[in-house]
PDB file of C-alpha atoms in Angstrom:
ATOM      1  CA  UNK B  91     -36.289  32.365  43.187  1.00 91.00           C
ATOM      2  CA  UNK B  92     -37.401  35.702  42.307  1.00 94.00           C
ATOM      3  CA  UNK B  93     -34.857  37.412  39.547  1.00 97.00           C
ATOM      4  CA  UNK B  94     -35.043  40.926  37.957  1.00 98.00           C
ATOM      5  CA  UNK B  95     -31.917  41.937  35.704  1.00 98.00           C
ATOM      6  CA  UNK B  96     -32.150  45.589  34.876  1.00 98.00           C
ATOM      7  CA  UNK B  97     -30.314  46.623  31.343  1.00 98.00           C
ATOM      8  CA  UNK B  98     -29.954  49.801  29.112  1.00 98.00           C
ATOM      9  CA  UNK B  99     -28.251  52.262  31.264  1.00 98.00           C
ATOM     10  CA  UNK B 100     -25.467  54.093  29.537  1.00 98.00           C
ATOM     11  CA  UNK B 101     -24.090  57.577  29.633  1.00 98.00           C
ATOM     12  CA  UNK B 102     -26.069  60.358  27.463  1.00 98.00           C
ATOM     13  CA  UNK B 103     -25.927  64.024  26.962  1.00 97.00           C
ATOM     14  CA  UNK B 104     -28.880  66.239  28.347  1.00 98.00           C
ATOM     15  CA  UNK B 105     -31.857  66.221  25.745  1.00 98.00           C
ATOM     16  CA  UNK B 106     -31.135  62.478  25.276  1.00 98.00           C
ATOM     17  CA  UNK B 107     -33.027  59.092  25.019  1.00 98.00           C
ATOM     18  CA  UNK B 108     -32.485  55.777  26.676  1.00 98.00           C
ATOM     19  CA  UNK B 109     -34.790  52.534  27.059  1.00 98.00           C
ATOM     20  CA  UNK B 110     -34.490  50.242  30.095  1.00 98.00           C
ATOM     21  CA  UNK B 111     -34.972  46.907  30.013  1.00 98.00           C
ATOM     22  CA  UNK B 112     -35.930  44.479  33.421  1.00 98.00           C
ATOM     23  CA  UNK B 113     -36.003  40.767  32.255  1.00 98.00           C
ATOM     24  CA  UNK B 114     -38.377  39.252  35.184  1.00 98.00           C
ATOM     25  CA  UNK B 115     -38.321  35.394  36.325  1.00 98.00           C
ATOM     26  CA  UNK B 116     -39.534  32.984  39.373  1.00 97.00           C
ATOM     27  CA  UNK B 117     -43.110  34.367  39.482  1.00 97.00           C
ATOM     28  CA  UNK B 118     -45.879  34.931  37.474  1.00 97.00           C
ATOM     29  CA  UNK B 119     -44.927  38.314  36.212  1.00 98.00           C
ATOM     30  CA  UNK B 120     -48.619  39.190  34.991  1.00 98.00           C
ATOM     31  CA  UNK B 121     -49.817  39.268  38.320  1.00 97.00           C
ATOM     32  CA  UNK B 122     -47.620  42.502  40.019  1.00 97.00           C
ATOM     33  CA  UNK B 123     -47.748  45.831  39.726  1.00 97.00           C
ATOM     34  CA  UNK B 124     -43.917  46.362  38.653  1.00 98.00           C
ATOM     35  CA  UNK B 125     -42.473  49.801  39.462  1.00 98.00           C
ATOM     36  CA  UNK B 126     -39.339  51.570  38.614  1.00 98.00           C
ATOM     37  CA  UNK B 127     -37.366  53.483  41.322  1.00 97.00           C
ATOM     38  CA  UNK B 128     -33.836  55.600  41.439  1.00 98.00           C
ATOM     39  CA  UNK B 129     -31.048  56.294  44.008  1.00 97.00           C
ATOM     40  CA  UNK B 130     -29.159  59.287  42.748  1.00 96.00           C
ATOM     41  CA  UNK B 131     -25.082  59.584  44.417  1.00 89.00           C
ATOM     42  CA  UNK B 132     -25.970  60.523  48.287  1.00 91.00           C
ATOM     43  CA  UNK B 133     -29.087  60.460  48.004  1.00 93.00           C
ATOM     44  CA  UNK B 134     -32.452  57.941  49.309  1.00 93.00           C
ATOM     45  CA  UNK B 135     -34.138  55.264  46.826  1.00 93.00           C
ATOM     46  CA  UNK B 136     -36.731  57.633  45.185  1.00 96.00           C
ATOM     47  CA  UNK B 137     -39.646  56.352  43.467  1.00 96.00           C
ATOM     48  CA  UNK B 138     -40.173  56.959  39.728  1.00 98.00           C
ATOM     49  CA  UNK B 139     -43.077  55.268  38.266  1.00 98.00           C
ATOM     50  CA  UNK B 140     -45.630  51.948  38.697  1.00 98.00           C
ATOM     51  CA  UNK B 141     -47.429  50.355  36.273  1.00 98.00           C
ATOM     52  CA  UNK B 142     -50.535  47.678  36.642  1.00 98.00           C
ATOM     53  CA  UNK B 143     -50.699  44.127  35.812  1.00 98.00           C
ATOM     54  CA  UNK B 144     -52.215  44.458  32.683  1.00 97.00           C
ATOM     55  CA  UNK B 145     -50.674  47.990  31.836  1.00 97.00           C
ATOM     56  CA  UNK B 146     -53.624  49.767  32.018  1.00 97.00           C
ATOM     57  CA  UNK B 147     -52.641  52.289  34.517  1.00 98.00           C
ATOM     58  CA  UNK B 148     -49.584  54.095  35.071  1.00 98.00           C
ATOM     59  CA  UNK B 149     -48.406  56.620  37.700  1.00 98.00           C
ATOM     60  CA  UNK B 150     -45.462  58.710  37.731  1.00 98.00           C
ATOM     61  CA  UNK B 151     -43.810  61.128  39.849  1.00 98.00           C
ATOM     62  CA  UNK B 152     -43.777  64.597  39.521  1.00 98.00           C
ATOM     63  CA  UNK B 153     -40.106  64.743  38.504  1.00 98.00           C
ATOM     64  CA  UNK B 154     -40.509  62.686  35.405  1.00 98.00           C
ATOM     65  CA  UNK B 155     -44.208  63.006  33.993  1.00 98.00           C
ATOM     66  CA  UNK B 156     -44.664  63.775  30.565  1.00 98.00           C
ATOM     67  CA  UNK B 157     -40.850  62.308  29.992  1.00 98.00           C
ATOM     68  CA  UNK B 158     -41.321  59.190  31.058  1.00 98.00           C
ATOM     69  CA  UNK B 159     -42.958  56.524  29.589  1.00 98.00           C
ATOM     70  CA  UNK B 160     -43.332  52.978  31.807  1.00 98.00           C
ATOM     71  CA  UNK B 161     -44.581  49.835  29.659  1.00 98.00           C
ATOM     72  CA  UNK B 162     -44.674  46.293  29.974  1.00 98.00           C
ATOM     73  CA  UNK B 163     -44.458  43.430  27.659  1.00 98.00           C
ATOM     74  CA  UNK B 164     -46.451  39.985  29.861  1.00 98.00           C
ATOM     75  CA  UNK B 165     -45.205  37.960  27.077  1.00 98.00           C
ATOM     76  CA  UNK B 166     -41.712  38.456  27.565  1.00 98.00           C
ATOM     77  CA  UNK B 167     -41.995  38.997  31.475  1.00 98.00           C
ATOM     78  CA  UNK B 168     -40.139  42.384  30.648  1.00 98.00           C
ATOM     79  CA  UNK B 169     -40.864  46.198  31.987  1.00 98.00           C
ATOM     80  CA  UNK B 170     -39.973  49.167  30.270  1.00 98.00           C
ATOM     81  CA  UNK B 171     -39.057  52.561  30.905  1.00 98.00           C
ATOM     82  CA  UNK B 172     -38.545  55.158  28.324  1.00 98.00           C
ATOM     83  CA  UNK B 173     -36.986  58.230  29.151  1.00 98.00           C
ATOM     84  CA  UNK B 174     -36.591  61.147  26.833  1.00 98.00           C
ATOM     85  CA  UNK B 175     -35.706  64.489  27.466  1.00 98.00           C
ATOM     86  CA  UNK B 176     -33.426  63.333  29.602  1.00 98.00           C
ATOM     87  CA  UNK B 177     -31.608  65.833  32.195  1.00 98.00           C
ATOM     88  CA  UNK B 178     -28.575  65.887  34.729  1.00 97.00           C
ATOM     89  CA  UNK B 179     -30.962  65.136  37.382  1.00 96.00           C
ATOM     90  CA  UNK B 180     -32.224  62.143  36.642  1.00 98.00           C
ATOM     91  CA  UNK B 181     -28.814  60.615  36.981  1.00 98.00           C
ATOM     92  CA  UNK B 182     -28.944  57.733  39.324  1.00 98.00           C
ATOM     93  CA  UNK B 183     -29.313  53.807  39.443  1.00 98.00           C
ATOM     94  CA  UNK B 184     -32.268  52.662  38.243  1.00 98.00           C
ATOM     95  CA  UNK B 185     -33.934  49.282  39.552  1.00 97.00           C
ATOM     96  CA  UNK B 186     -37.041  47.573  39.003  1.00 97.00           C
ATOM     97  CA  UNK B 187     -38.873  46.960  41.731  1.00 97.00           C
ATOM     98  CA  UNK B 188     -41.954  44.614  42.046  1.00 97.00           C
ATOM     99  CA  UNK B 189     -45.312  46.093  43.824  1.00 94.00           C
ATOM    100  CA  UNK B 190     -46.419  49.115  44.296  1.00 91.00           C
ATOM    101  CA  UNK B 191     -46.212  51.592  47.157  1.00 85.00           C
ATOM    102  CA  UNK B 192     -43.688  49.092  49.060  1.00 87.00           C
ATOM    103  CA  UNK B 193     -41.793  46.863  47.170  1.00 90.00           C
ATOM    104  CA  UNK B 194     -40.476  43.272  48.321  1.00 90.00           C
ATOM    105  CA  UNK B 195     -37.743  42.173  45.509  1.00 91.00           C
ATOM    106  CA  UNK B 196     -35.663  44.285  43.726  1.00 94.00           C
ATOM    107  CA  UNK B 197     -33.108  44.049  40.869  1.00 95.00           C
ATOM    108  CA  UNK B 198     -29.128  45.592  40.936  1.00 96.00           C
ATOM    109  CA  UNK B 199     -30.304  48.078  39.022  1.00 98.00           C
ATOM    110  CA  UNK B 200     -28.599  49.908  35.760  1.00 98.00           C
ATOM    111  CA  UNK B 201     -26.712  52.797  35.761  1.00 98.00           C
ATOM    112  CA  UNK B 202     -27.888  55.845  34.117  1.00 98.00           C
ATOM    113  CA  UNK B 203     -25.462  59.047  34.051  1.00 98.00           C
ATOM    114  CA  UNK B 204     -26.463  62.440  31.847  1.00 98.00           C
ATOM    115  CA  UNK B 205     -23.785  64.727  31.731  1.00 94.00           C
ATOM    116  CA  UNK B 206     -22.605  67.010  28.698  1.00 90.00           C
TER     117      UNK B 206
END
């Protein structure tokens, strides 16, 4: 069965860093496009950033580009997202998702909360 465990999120103060982590299993991980997406308190799932099987293209939205770094590691069936810079709005759960533009498997997600 398809597993993603997300991992990383912790509370940091505005201007901070933090590294997610989403251990993948059940499928052959090199073959998605993997995405990361966010659900802020009262708000819909919002879409953050997809990267290719190979890693050779990524897309991000608006709201995070030039911050946000998405990477994967086929080796370790592991995705990545760096986030730097980071600011009270991008509080939310974060989840990896896999596919790209809908998504059909998701993990828990990890909790990331910026406040000073």
């Amino acid at each position: 069965q398809v597993q993603l465990v997300e991992s990383g999120g912790d509370m940091v103060q505005p201007g901070g860093s933090l590294r997610l982590s989403c251990a993948a299993s059940g499928f052959t991980f090199s073959n998605y496009d993997m995405s990361w997406v966010r659900q802020a308190p009262g708000k819909g799932p919002e879409w953050v950033s997809t990267i290719t099987p190979g890693g050779s293209a990524t897309h991000y939205a608006d709201s995070v580009k030039g911050r946000f770094t998405i990477s994967r590691d086929n080796a370790k069936n592991t995705l990545y997202l760096q986030m730097n810079s980071l600011k009270d709005e991008d509080t939310a759960l974060y989840l990896c998702a896999r596919g790209s533009w809908s998504w059909d498997c998701w993990g828990q997600g990890t909790q990331v909360t910026v406040s000073s």
